[in-house]
Amino acid sequence: MHIDDIDTPALVLDLDVCERNIQRFQSFFDEHGVGFRPHIKTHKIPELARWQVDAGAMGITCQKLGEVEVMADAGLDNILLYYNIVGEPKLERLCRLSQRCDLTVTADSPVVTDAMGTAAVKQGAVINVLAELGSFNDRTGVPSVPDLVELGRHIDRTAGLNLRGMATYPTGRQNADRVAEAVQAFDRAGLNREIVSGGGTPTASEVDSIDGLTEHRAGTYIFMDRQCIDRGVAAEADCALQVLTTVVSNPVPHRAIIDGGTKTFSADGDMPRGMVLDFPGAEIYQTNEEHGFLDIGKCDPRPSIGDRIRVIPNHVCVTVNLHNQVYGCRGNEVERVWPVAARGLVQ
Amino acid sequence: MHIDDIDTPALVLDLDVCERNIQRFQSFFDEHGVGFRPHIKTHKIPELARWQVDAGAMGITCQKLGEVEVMADAGLDNILLYYNIVGEPKLERLCRLSQRCDLTVTADSPVVTDAMGTAAVKQGAVINVLAELGSFNDRTGVPSVPDLVELGRHIDRTAGLNLRGMATYPTGRQNADRVAEAVQAFDRAGLNREIVSGGGTPTASEVDSIDGLTEHRAGTYIFMDRQCIDRGVAAEADCALQVLTTVVSNPVPHRAIIDGGTKTFSADGDMPRGMVLDFPGAEIYQTNEEHGFLDIGKCDPRPSIGDRIRVIPNHVCVTVNLHNQVYGCRGNEVERVWPVAARGLVQ
């Protein structure tokens, strides 16, 4: 199948660029002696996870139980589930997964780990746990290093749980001291920290600044996107995944409408909604559900109805999550069509 | 199945409220003698489309060919596809659909209708077309009434096409004069305008102000959402669809994290990201992919880990589009679990 035979809108993945991103990040972490654990939330495709592992990744990261199930079913192993797992149905699934693959999960509260331990004992499982330290994003994770040590001790003495270390997100120069402090505190407390896990694509290059880090997680790097370009961590040529669209309307000379809107790109990120390729000067200044509004006043030549336009999305992780499939292309040939296998498994 | 047995995050639909919305809008249009053609882009579920038709809707509206195919397969008929259909693969599908159901499509350019006519003649089909007039949203549609008449004449003399009238979006008091002018111009030109189709949920109540309108399209009304509340067209009690979430983290007293973010709610609309029920004063002030950040500083009592929290999404159409299924509930009982059948059929 030729790339021109893909109907639009569609996600088109340049496999050469994708492989280069996989290799480049893996080589970087190999050089720095830090394990690399790619986050599959970006692509949700088992075969791409396999490519990452084959390139040298120590394992993978997931954000949802449903993602872990899809990946484990496909034979992936050594999985970190970076999420507090809450509620009996999920804890049962977590136990079952723990019995069939090498799985570790993060937790930031004894309320979470107590329920986890109870479920593990009941099901005869042992759940590997990392205590989660809060970071400068003020999301999950205990707020201080003393809290982390207390949580670590709590996990350590909870039946059914196996404390393996700690994790935080994101990591970079900004919180290097804090991570180092946590590592020392775990050592002083005699707590296992065989895993010290950091994360983030934009801060991946700062991994050297963090003493004690055993592994780093990153997701977006495999595809890159406009936000990565804006943050200076990717060039346009590093963006492997593009939204292929068609101009469907051109009602006035300066405005074209493409067949992709918030149900194709998502509404993530600031305007413009992605970076328009093929027609320099064209900019998506607005999106409705199935319409992208292009200002083409500065284009020469201007696109017209039927023209195909590729767009680098603002935030590729949420874009992929909207689609049922990705067309993997080598040059102009479609080499693979992958279902986004773990999409929609929100629980 | 009890509503408490639904794992989170999940879309929970109050069937009583949904039925009331369907009845209320249908009654309104019945009273005003204007046909009602619900837009299924909001729910993408054939059985809900059937409910809308059974309540008295003249037919349905779709935005994508894939949606039409799913609805036609489920036995729905009298379908308006409000979108410029461009490109041979889609035109072939459009012809096939035209041969198996009562389908009408909009178009805003002779470039679009010429290709449509060629495809229709080739496949021995006749495609019903509405000429699309631009509106105050500056999206698709020809920019003026004279342009509309010219397009109407063009469609009228194109082999394979059957001009049925005109359509525009949105319609309300703001463009009532323009629609009336277009209707008169079509009459003067001797062009068929058996269908004059307007649309929009927020402006549905203004349907009386538009002379010549034969039908109105609305989608969001079936579920309503926070944006409808903000625009004054819905009360909280009219919002039939809620995102059911669980508090998974509570790292500091004023912040709780729920298991829903941009992959569950979408990033549409201004902050806060939806309207939090159950815990008055709680507000979603930020979302990551799988995390919703709740400010619970003003709550009394405050939610804690494991508590379930229902959220009315900002924009329900894009929220539903993220999920594989909807749990239809009557009181606390789950009565139906519907796959979002036309989701992901972006082409």
XYZ file of C-alpha atoms in Angstrom:
694
model
C 0.000 0.000 0.000
C 1.303 3.420 -0.965
C 1.105 6.248 1.534
C -1.137 8.128 -0.924
C -3.697 5.323 -0.636
C -4.245 5.930 3.081
C -7.565 7.668 3.514
C -7.659 10.618 5.895
C -7.591 11.557 8.683
C -5.000 9.002 9.727
C -1.904 8.641 11.861
C 1.167 8.065 9.752
C 4.347 6.899 11.436
C 7.734 7.237 9.782
C 9.324 3.968 10.898
C 12.853 5.139 10.073
C 12.511 8.206 12.287
C 10.838 6.137 14.990
C 13.671 3.600 14.997
C 16.216 6.411 15.089
C 14.508 7.919 18.156
C 14.459 4.517 19.860
C 18.152 3.981 19.130
C 19.212 7.480 20.061
C 17.570 7.450 23.483
C 18.696 3.894 24.204
C 22.290 4.742 23.262
C 22.184 7.816 25.462
C 21.124 5.827 28.518
C 23.536 3.009 27.697
C 26.372 5.534 27.559
C 25.382 6.972 30.925
C 24.965 3.574 32.547
C 21.342 4.198 33.493
C 18.604 1.711 32.699
C 15.965 2.854 30.241
C 12.343 1.889 30.707
C 10.220 3.410 27.896
C 6.682 4.462 28.744
C 4.233 2.787 26.391
C 1.373 5.222 27.186
C 2.560 7.167 24.125
C 1.968 4.425 21.556
C 0.003 1.614 23.317
C 1.235 -0.799 20.628
C 2.882 -4.073 21.763
C 5.108 -4.362 18.701
C 6.599 -0.929 19.332
C 7.218 -1.892 22.950
C 8.993 -4.984 21.609
C 11.146 -2.768 19.362
C 12.091 -0.690 22.400
C 13.058 -3.759 24.402
C 14.928 -5.289 21.475
C 16.930 -2.067 21.226
C 18.095 -2.578 24.797
C 15.401 -1.246 27.109
C 15.377 -3.069 30.459
C 11.580 -3.227 30.453
C 8.627 -0.943 29.971
C 6.425 1.478 31.895
C 2.614 1.510 31.846
C 0.088 3.920 33.340
C -3.034 1.729 33.444
C -3.724 -1.862 34.403
C -5.352 -2.407 31.010
C -2.087 -1.392 29.351
C -0.151 -3.892 31.479
C -2.593 -6.653 30.532
C -2.218 -5.950 26.803
C 1.562 -5.808 27.052
C 1.843 -8.936 29.215
C -0.460 -10.793 26.814
C 1.944 -9.849 24.021
C 4.863 -11.310 25.958
C 6.395 -8.104 27.315
C 7.928 -8.469 30.770
C 9.660 -6.393 33.459
C 6.864 -3.856 33.636
C 6.565 -0.851 35.919
C 3.028 0.346 36.493
C 3.441 3.958 37.546
C 0.052 4.551 39.164
C -1.675 4.130 42.519
C -3.899 1.082 42.087
C -7.072 1.513 44.127
C -10.164 -0.661 44.556
C -10.735 -4.402 44.790
C -11.386 -5.230 41.116
C -8.108 -3.591 40.103
C -6.187 -5.119 43.006
C -7.339 -8.586 41.968
C -6.125 -7.934 38.444
C -2.848 -6.569 39.824
C -2.305 -9.766 41.822
C -3.018 -11.951 38.817
C -0.562 -9.932 36.733
C 2.056 -10.154 39.485
C 1.792 -13.925 39.293
C 2.438 -14.082 35.560
C 5.077 -11.417 34.881
C 7.783 -9.335 36.523
C 5.649 -6.393 37.574
C 6.354 -3.506 39.935
C 3.859 -0.834 40.930
C 4.240 2.580 42.528
C 2.253 3.774 45.550
C 2.224 6.995 47.549
C 0.106 6.143 50.585
C -0.265 3.458 53.240
C -3.987 3.492 52.452
C -3.077 2.227 48.979
C -0.396 -0.229 50.068
C -2.445 -1.704 52.933
C -5.240 -2.658 50.541
C -2.632 -3.969 48.121
C -1.058 -6.144 50.801
C -4.423 -7.523 51.881
C -5.286 -8.427 48.285
C -1.864 -10.001 47.732
C -2.098 -12.182 50.830
C -5.640 -13.216 49.917
C -4.589 -14.216 46.391
C -1.263 -15.701 47.426
C 0.645 -13.139 45.380
C 3.607 -10.915 46.138
C 3.414 -7.400 44.758
C 6.602 -5.454 44.065
C 6.252 -1.822 45.138
C 8.156 1.426 44.715
C 7.418 4.241 47.164
C 6.578 7.349 45.185
C 8.178 10.675 46.030
C 6.370 13.847 45.008
C 8.063 16.153 42.541
C 7.907 19.733 41.326
C 4.813 18.939 39.270
C 2.806 18.695 42.527
C 0.850 15.655 41.400
C 1.144 12.318 43.196
C 3.889 11.148 45.542
C 4.540 11.863 49.214
C 5.521 15.478 49.828
C 8.855 14.968 51.641
C 11.802 12.620 52.026
C 10.906 11.777 55.660
C 7.400 10.860 54.423
C 9.012 8.654 51.770
C 11.102 6.816 54.345
C 8.039 6.329 56.520
C 6.092 4.953 53.541
C 9.052 2.745 52.587
C 9.171 1.300 56.121
C 5.429 0.746 56.018
C 5.600 -1.117 52.701
C 8.599 -3.089 53.911
C 6.661 -4.509 56.855
C 3.413 -5.130 54.944
C 2.772 -8.800 54.246
C 2.326 -9.561 50.549
C 4.419 -6.590 49.433
C 8.043 -6.428 48.374
C 9.665 -2.992 48.593
C 12.027 -2.527 45.671
C 12.888 1.149 45.994
C 11.489 4.485 44.954
C 10.190 6.430 41.975
C 9.379 10.024 41.105
C 8.264 12.094 38.143
C 9.576 14.152 36.527
C 13.266 14.089 37.335
C 15.958 16.489 36.252
C 18.444 18.995 37.588
C 15.593 20.707 39.376
C 15.086 17.870 41.861
C 18.440 16.056 41.669
C 19.312 17.036 45.257
C 16.017 15.769 46.528
C 16.392 12.381 44.842
C 19.957 12.061 46.177
C 18.675 12.925 49.647
C 15.959 10.262 49.358
C 18.486 7.643 48.264
C 20.691 8.418 51.265
C 17.716 8.354 53.617
C 16.647 4.939 52.298
C 20.200 3.672 52.840
C 20.301 5.027 56.383
C 16.961 3.367 57.084
C 18.228 0.079 55.639
C 15.479 0.036 53.020
C 15.899 -1.727 49.704
C 16.427 0.654 46.810
C 17.508 -1.602 44.022
C 15.259 0.547 41.827
C 15.460 4.353 41.842
C 13.266 5.377 38.942
C 13.068 8.826 37.364
C 11.180 10.006 34.307
C 10.305 12.498 31.612
C 11.237 13.055 27.961
C 12.164 16.760 28.245
C 14.521 16.128 31.190
C 16.015 12.860 29.916
C 19.254 14.605 28.982
C 19.736 15.678 32.616
C 19.974 12.105 33.855
C 23.664 12.551 34.684
C 22.849 15.172 37.276
C 20.990 12.690 39.479
C 23.071 10.493 41.784
C 21.660 7.088 42.554
C 19.203 6.869 39.661
C 19.039 3.293 38.381
C 16.555 3.854 35.581
C 14.702 6.520 33.616
C 11.255 6.425 32.038
C 10.273 8.364 28.920
C 7.368 7.989 26.524
C 7.048 10.849 24.065
C 10.627 10.474 22.776
C 9.616 7.594 20.480
C 7.441 9.890 18.332
C 8.224 13.416 19.552
C 5.744 16.241 18.908
C 5.334 19.990 18.612
C 5.601 20.498 22.374
C 8.969 18.721 22.288
C 10.087 21.044 19.490
C 8.921 24.058 21.499
C 10.876 22.815 24.528
C 13.985 22.381 22.410
C 14.237 18.608 22.879
C 13.343 17.663 19.313
C 13.768 18.975 15.788
C 11.040 18.777 13.190
C 12.929 15.854 11.613
C 12.659 13.900 14.886
C 8.864 13.936 14.804
C 8.009 10.436 13.634
C 4.239 10.598 13.849
C 2.092 12.879 11.772
C -1.616 13.350 11.341
C -2.437 13.004 7.668
C -5.381 15.207 6.708
C -7.142 16.441 3.589
C -8.400 19.911 2.740
C -12.172 19.469 2.502
C -13.274 23.089 2.236
C -11.851 26.371 1.064
C -14.786 28.750 1.351
C -12.738 31.964 1.233
C -9.224 32.460 -0.147
C -7.476 32.772 3.224
C -9.233 29.865 4.983
C -9.004 26.139 4.377
C -10.686 23.467 6.468
C -9.022 20.086 7.016
C -10.727 16.870 8.074
C -9.166 16.779 11.523
C -10.246 18.552 14.699
C -10.299 17.818 18.413
C -11.473 14.234 17.767
C -8.383 13.695 15.593
C -5.698 15.868 17.241
C -7.133 16.353 20.766
C -7.405 19.839 22.243
C -4.103 19.578 24.114
C -1.554 22.347 24.003
C -1.724 25.959 22.989
C -2.703 27.147 19.562
C -1.679 26.667 16.842
C -3.081 23.120 16.978
C 0.041 21.344 15.772
C 2.655 22.191 13.171
C 1.499 22.135 9.557
C 3.952 20.595 7.109
C 3.796 20.685 3.294
C 2.403 24.247 3.096
C 4.774 26.692 4.816
C 2.934 29.549 6.479
C -0.308 27.592 7.016
C -1.446 27.519 10.628
C -4.282 25.724 12.430
C -5.801 28.574 14.421
C -8.963 26.787 15.594
C -10.418 23.281 15.833
C -13.934 21.946 16.149
C -14.632 18.259 16.617
C -13.976 17.209 13.020
C -12.721 20.460 11.497
C -9.320 22.123 11.564
C -9.348 25.796 10.580
C -6.260 26.705 8.544
C -5.138 30.238 7.958
C -3.573 29.940 4.503
C -3.299 33.669 3.820
C 0.490 33.527 3.973
C 0.903 30.393 1.830
C 2.268 30.440 -1.690
C 1.002 28.273 -3.262
C -2.152 27.903 -1.230
C -3.609 24.466 -0.574
C -6.933 23.722 -2.176
C -9.684 21.113 -1.793
C -8.299 17.597 -2.058
C -4.726 18.525 -1.078
C -3.261 16.368 1.660
C -1.633 18.085 4.609
C 0.515 16.468 7.277
C 0.476 17.909 10.764
C 2.814 17.245 13.693
C 0.430 17.118 16.667
C 0.944 19.230 19.788
C 0.887 16.305 22.189
C 1.328 12.975 20.503
C 0.322 10.761 23.473
C -3.251 12.046 23.540
C -3.446 12.125 19.749
C -2.598 8.436 19.388
C -5.169 7.690 22.108
C -7.905 9.007 19.785
C -7.160 6.610 16.942
C -7.843 2.943 16.304
C -4.725 2.416 14.208
C -1.351 3.729 13.146
C 0.054 3.348 9.636
C 3.755 2.539 9.866
C 5.498 3.701 6.712
C 8.943 3.182 5.231
C 9.416 5.993 2.747
C 6.183 6.055 0.770
C 5.223 2.441 1.444
C 2.924 1.360 4.248
C 4.845 -1.460 5.932
C 2.532 -2.148 8.874
C -0.890 -1.169 10.142
C -0.948 -1.484 13.914
C -4.080 -1.371 16.040
C -3.588 0.921 19.044
C -4.137 -2.190 21.130
C -4.241 -0.671 24.619
C -6.352 2.347 23.646
C -9.597 2.848 25.501
C -8.628 0.451 28.304
C -9.094 3.249 30.757
C -9.546 1.101 33.820
C -25.008 -4.801 38.149
C -25.049 -2.015 40.706
C -23.586 1.359 39.806
C -21.056 0.887 42.632
C -19.700 -2.167 40.820
C -18.603 -0.137 37.791
C -14.847 0.228 37.895
C -13.459 3.685 37.194
C -12.908 5.754 35.182
C -16.143 5.147 33.315
C -18.926 6.994 31.560
C -22.190 6.672 33.442
C -25.393 7.705 31.710
C -28.552 8.457 33.662
C -31.129 6.948 31.310
C -34.035 8.809 32.928
C -32.384 12.175 32.375
C -31.335 11.155 28.873
C -34.899 10.163 27.958
C -36.200 13.414 29.427
C -33.777 15.421 27.282
C -34.823 13.468 24.190
C -38.509 14.047 24.937
C -38.100 17.703 25.873
C -36.280 18.664 22.692
C -38.558 16.552 20.506
C -41.657 18.114 22.067
C -40.224 21.569 21.568
C -39.683 21.024 17.843
C -43.042 19.252 17.484
C -44.761 22.255 19.055
C -43.000 24.619 16.684
C -43.708 22.510 13.609
C -40.045 22.123 12.729
C -38.495 18.746 12.001
C -35.849 17.553 14.433
C -32.796 15.664 13.225
C -30.554 14.772 16.204
C -26.805 14.719 15.617
C -25.364 11.371 16.650
C -21.751 12.643 16.835
C -22.419 13.205 20.537
C -23.130 9.592 21.454
C -22.177 7.441 18.400
C -24.466 4.691 19.748
C -27.082 3.193 17.380
C -29.552 2.342 20.158
C -29.614 5.953 21.348
C -30.194 7.092 17.769
C -33.100 4.646 17.675
C -34.489 6.170 20.887
C -34.300 9.603 19.288
C -36.139 8.434 16.184
C -38.721 6.516 18.218
C -39.402 9.730 20.135
C -40.341 11.419 16.879
C -37.125 12.567 15.214
C -37.458 12.670 11.407
C -34.001 11.153 10.977
C -30.457 11.663 12.193
C -27.360 13.696 11.427
C -23.824 12.303 11.112
C -20.460 14.004 10.689
C -18.369 11.156 9.284
C -18.961 8.452 6.677
C -17.989 5.825 9.245
C -20.783 7.068 11.488
C -23.294 6.774 8.638
C -22.149 3.210 7.936
C -22.579 2.167 11.573
C -26.011 3.788 11.801
C -27.218 2.392 8.456
C -26.001 -1.073 9.464
C -28.134 -0.737 12.596
C -31.205 0.076 10.495
C -31.309 3.846 10.939
C -32.528 5.727 7.886
C -33.089 9.298 6.675
C -29.556 10.395 7.428
C -27.967 13.774 6.805
C -24.188 13.693 6.530
C -23.141 17.244 7.338
C -19.630 17.217 5.872
C -17.878 17.816 2.558
C -16.992 14.352 1.279
C -13.701 14.475 -0.618
C -11.609 11.784 -2.309
C -12.430 8.680 -4.325
C -12.489 6.064 -1.543
C -15.012 8.121 0.433
C -17.079 8.964 -2.653
C -17.389 5.272 -3.471
C -18.610 4.587 0.056
C -20.996 7.538 -0.216
C -22.490 6.120 -3.412
C -22.934 2.677 -1.871
C -24.647 4.229 1.149
C -26.890 6.311 -1.126
C -28.049 3.092 -2.742
C -29.054 1.451 0.527
C -30.570 4.255 2.629
C -32.164 7.687 2.432
C -29.003 9.761 2.661
C -28.378 13.432 2.011
C -24.984 15.132 2.145
C -23.931 18.767 2.385
C -21.373 20.411 0.104
C -19.960 23.916 -0.160
C -18.027 23.872 -3.420
C -18.437 22.810 -7.050
C -15.037 21.089 -6.695
C -16.681 18.805 -4.149
C -19.966 18.325 -6.002
C -18.344 17.735 -9.403
C -16.332 14.809 -8.031
C -19.454 13.592 -6.272
C -21.474 13.687 -9.486
C -18.769 11.834 -11.415
C -18.628 9.113 -8.755
C -22.432 8.852 -8.673
C -22.729 8.462 -12.448
C -19.934 5.885 -12.469
C -21.599 3.830 -9.721
C -25.131 4.342 -11.023
C -26.137 6.153 -7.840
C -27.991 9.377 -7.172
C -26.633 11.491 -4.333
C -28.937 13.909 -2.522
C -27.170 17.189 -1.785
C -27.774 20.309 0.302
C -25.827 23.432 -0.613
C -24.078 24.696 2.513
C -24.278 28.358 3.472
C -21.518 29.775 5.685
C -22.464 31.093 9.092
C -21.117 33.325 11.840
C -18.728 30.573 12.963
C -16.670 31.180 9.800
C -16.079 27.489 9.175
C -17.417 25.762 6.063
C -20.170 26.945 3.716
C -20.165 29.463 0.887
C -19.710 33.013 2.136
C -22.800 34.676 0.620
C -26.358 34.065 -0.527
C -25.496 34.762 -4.204
C -22.705 32.150 -3.879
C -25.265 29.746 -2.436
C -27.615 30.221 -5.353
C -24.753 29.731 -7.790
C -23.746 26.509 -6.003
C -27.379 25.379 -5.915
C -27.704 25.912 -9.672
C -24.442 24.031 -10.215
C -25.597 21.056 -8.159
C -28.987 21.142 -9.857
C -27.463 20.668 -13.291
C -24.835 18.069 -12.237
C -25.668 14.555 -13.385
C -25.880 12.064 -10.532
C -26.823 14.686 -7.969
C -30.224 15.669 -6.610
C -30.439 19.120 -5.036
C -32.716 18.993 -2.013
C -32.139 22.413 -0.514
C -29.709 24.096 1.850
C -28.080 23.781 5.246
C -26.090 25.963 7.621
C -24.559 25.835 11.088
C -25.182 27.218 13.597
C -28.540 28.894 13.202
C -30.262 31.307 15.534
C -31.512 34.860 15.774
C -28.076 36.038 14.722
C -28.432 34.736 11.164
C -32.210 34.428 10.801
C -32.340 37.206 8.201
C -29.628 35.571 6.177
C -31.370 32.200 6.095
C -34.660 33.873 5.125
C -32.843 35.709 2.357
C -31.323 32.434 1.122
C -34.729 30.752 1.084
C -36.218 33.595 -0.970
C -33.258 33.546 -3.350
C -33.654 29.795 -3.905
C -37.359 30.330 -4.630
C -36.622 33.124 -7.096
C -34.083 30.881 -8.824
C -36.601 28.046 -8.965
C -34.307 25.764 -6.962
C -35.649 22.953 -4.827
C -35.532 23.704 -1.118
C -37.624 20.976 0.387
C -34.954 20.858 3.111
C -33.744 23.994 4.886
C -31.605 22.647 7.716
C -30.299 24.596 10.701
C -28.407 23.433 13.749
C -26.923 23.846 17.212
C -27.924 22.934 20.761
C -27.417 26.381 22.346
C -29.534 28.117 19.683
C -32.235 25.448 19.409
C -34.689 27.585 21.356
C -34.401 30.340 18.728
C -35.815 28.138 15.984
C -38.984 30.242 15.815
C -37.038 33.254 14.672
C -36.015 31.617 11.401
C -38.545 31.695 8.542
C -38.418 28.810 6.128
C -36.496 26.373 8.339
C -37.773 22.834 7.782
C -35.516 21.070 10.279
C -33.023 21.609 13.062
C -30.004 19.521 14.073
C -28.683 19.250 17.631
C -26.360 16.758 19.290
C -25.233 17.779 22.766
C -28.798 18.210 24.059
C -29.147 14.448 24.630
C -26.496 14.488 27.379
C -25.804 18.178 28.034
C -22.521 19.230 29.690
C -20.783 21.942 31.663
C -20.479 24.210 28.618
C -24.271 23.981 28.188
C -24.712 24.953 31.831
C -22.337 27.890 31.371
C -24.322 29.017 28.311
C -27.552 28.823 30.258
C -29.142 26.114 28.112
C -28.996 23.348 30.727
C -29.235 22.918 34.478
C -27.035 20.519 36.403
C -30.014 18.138 36.606
C -30.176 18.008 32.791
C -26.656 16.607 32.510
C -27.272 12.927 31.809
C -23.709 11.765 31.317
C -21.075 11.836 34.015
C -17.521 10.633 34.253
C -17.242 8.343 37.248
C -13.782 8.578 38.833
C -12.001 7.463 41.988
C -9.652 9.400 44.242
C -6.346 7.537 43.882
C -4.020 9.909 45.718
C -4.263 12.533 48.414
C -0.643 13.486 48.996
C -1.359 16.775 50.794
C -4.557 17.835 52.586
C -5.736 20.294 49.916
C -5.014 18.149 46.847
C -6.661 14.948 45.660
C -5.866 13.157 42.417
C -8.599 11.297 40.518
C -8.106 8.584 37.911
C -9.255 10.696 34.991
C -7.299 13.204 32.918
C -7.143 14.335 29.317
C -7.457 10.731 28.089
C -10.728 10.421 30.037
C -12.250 13.924 29.867
C -10.396 15.436 26.873
C -8.720 18.814 27.171
C -11.689 20.709 25.724
C -13.049 23.823 27.340
C -11.664 26.200 29.910
C -10.642 25.183 33.398
C -12.016 23.884 35.653
C -12.026 20.587 33.747
C -15.680 19.742 34.278
C -18.024 20.178 37.198
C -17.332 18.020 40.230
C -20.399 16.532 41.899
C -20.575 14.764 45.284
C -18.020 17.030 46.985
C -19.149 20.669 46.836
C -16.236 23.063 46.532
C -13.917 20.550 44.848
C -12.533 21.749 41.530
C -10.393 20.111 38.831
C -7.741 22.764 38.284
C -5.376 20.713 36.117
C -5.285 17.494 34.120
C -2.488 15.259 32.871
C -3.168 12.253 30.678
C -4.507 9.973 33.413
C -4.610 12.339 36.397
C -7.133 14.955 37.427
C -5.857 17.442 40.015
C -8.581 18.348 42.515
C -8.384 21.327 44.806
C -10.266 20.057 47.845
C -9.204 22.841 50.209
C -12.762 24.191 50.369
C -14.503 20.809 50.828
C -16.087 19.723 54.085
C -15.850 16.779 54.354
C -12.876 16.279 52.073
C -12.730 13.274 49.756
C -10.069 10.706 50.492
C -8.469 7.768 48.662
C -11.068 5.331 47.382
C -13.925 7.857 47.295
C -15.809 7.930 44.030
C -16.400 11.288 42.395
C -18.722 12.026 39.503
C -17.820 14.799 37.098
C -19.943 16.501 34.445
C -17.507 16.922 31.549
C -16.897 20.260 29.855
C -17.691 19.019 26.366
C -19.495 15.713 26.333
C -19.097 14.970 22.587
C -15.315 14.714 22.781
C -15.457 12.924 26.137
C -17.635 10.114 24.798
C -15.285 9.842 21.827
C -12.486 8.783 24.205
C -14.336 5.810 25.658
C -15.104 2.319 24.420
C -18.385 2.060 26.317
C -21.132 3.865 28.179
C -22.908 2.431 31.232
C -26.614 3.241 30.989
C -28.097 3.354 34.496
C -31.614 3.521 35.880
C -31.271 4.783 39.419
C -28.441 2.721 40.870
C -28.812 -0.209 38.494
C -26.824 -0.622 35.312
C -29.459 -1.380 32.694
C -27.299 -1.424 29.567
C -23.652 -1.306 28.567
C -23.341 0.175 25.120
C -20.211 0.117 22.995
C -19.530 3.541 21.482
C -19.965 1.829 18.152
C -18.972 4.638 15.780
C -16.015 5.846 17.850
C -12.645 5.904 16.141
C -14.163 5.650 12.662
C -12.459 8.866 11.760
C -12.529 8.396 8.015
